[in-house]
Amino acid sequence: MLAKLLMLIFGMALIGAGVLAVRQQHIQIAHEMTATRLQVQELDDELTRLRARIAEKTRPELVASKVETLGPVRPIVRSESPAKPARDTAEDPAL
């Protein structure tokens, strides 16, 4: 009888230790997820700040004034091959 009682106590202790280990893993994962979410939020904030700086530095009037200081510019477009005309899909019932 005493052996059965000791085995029961030992088994319950093992189950309790297992439950505590699973609980600790759950808490650790929740902490890592929260830290990751905070890091993502910080990176999003930095991205927003960088986009605002880019928008400020690429205002049309600033770009135009910088282009004027460079002198005459030409577009970098190949003019050897003319653009293909757009197909009229209204006449073609297959499209």
PDB file of C-alpha atoms in Angstrom, residues 13-51:
ATOM      1  CA  ALA A  13       5.118  15.153  -9.236  1.00  0.00           C
ATOM      2  CA  LEU A  14       6.276  14.158 -12.729  1.00  0.00           C
ATOM      3  CA  ILE A  15       2.995  15.305 -14.260  1.00  0.00           C
ATOM      4  CA  GLY A  16       3.242  18.608 -12.364  1.00  0.00           C
ATOM      5  CA  ALA A  17       6.802  19.135 -13.577  1.00  0.00           C
ATOM      6  CA  GLY A  18       5.707  18.433 -17.155  1.00  0.00           C
ATOM      7  CA  VAL A  19       2.827  20.901 -16.902  1.00  0.00           C
ATOM      8  CA  LEU A  20       5.166  23.558 -15.504  1.00  0.00           C
ATOM      9  CA  ALA A  21       7.636  22.963 -18.350  1.00  0.00           C
ATOM     10  CA  VAL A  22       4.880  23.365 -20.953  1.00  0.00           C
ATOM     11  CA  ARG A  23       3.653  26.519 -19.188  1.00  0.00           C
ATOM     12  CA  GLN A  24       7.172  27.968 -19.182  1.00  0.00           C
ATOM     13  CA  GLN A  25       7.542  27.256 -22.902  1.00  0.00           C
ATOM     14  CA  HIS A  26       4.222  28.990 -23.528  1.00  0.00           C
ATOM     15  CA  ILE A  27       5.352  32.057 -21.574  1.00  0.00           C
ATOM     16  CA  GLN A  28       8.699  32.106 -23.421  1.00  0.00           C
ATOM     17  CA  ILE A  29       6.990  31.916 -26.828  1.00  0.00           C
ATOM     18  CA  ALA A  30       4.572  34.700 -25.865  1.00  0.00           C
ATOM     19  CA  HIS A  31       7.533  36.853 -24.805  1.00  0.00           C
ATOM     20  CA  GLU A  32       9.357  36.215 -28.093  1.00  0.00           C
ATOM     21  CA  MET A  33       6.224  37.032 -30.095  1.00  0.00           C
ATOM     22  CA  THR A  34       5.781  40.298 -28.210  1.00  0.00           C
ATOM     23  CA  ALA A  35       9.428  41.230 -28.750  1.00  0.00           C
ATOM     24  CA  THR A  36       9.106  40.455 -32.456  1.00  0.00           C
ATOM     25  CA  ARG A  37       5.949  42.550 -32.751  1.00  0.00           C
ATOM     26  CA  LEU A  38       7.688  45.472 -31.053  1.00  0.00           C
ATOM     27  CA  GLN A  39      10.641  45.124 -33.418  1.00  0.00           C
ATOM     28  CA  VAL A  40       8.299  45.079 -36.427  1.00  0.00           C
ATOM     29  CA  GLN A  41       6.546  48.195 -35.101  1.00  0.00           C
ATOM     30  CA  GLU A  42       9.885  49.988 -34.668  1.00  0.00           C
ATOM     31  CA  LEU A  43      10.917  49.040 -38.209  1.00  0.00           C
ATOM     32  CA  ASP A  44       7.561  50.255 -39.557  1.00  0.00           C
ATOM     33  CA  ASP A  45       8.055  53.565 -37.753  1.00  0.00           C
ATOM     34  CA  GLU A  46      11.559  53.904 -39.214  1.00  0.00           C
ATOM     35  CA  LEU A  47      10.215  53.067 -42.675  1.00  0.00           C
ATOM     36  CA  THR A  48       7.569  55.774 -42.321  1.00  0.00           C
ATOM     37  CA  ARG A  49      10.229  58.306 -41.286  1.00  0.00           C
ATOM     38  CA  LEU A  50      12.429  57.339 -44.247  1.00  0.00           C
ATOM     39  CA  ARG A  51       9.509  57.596 -46.671  1.00  0.00           C
TER      40      ARG A  51
END
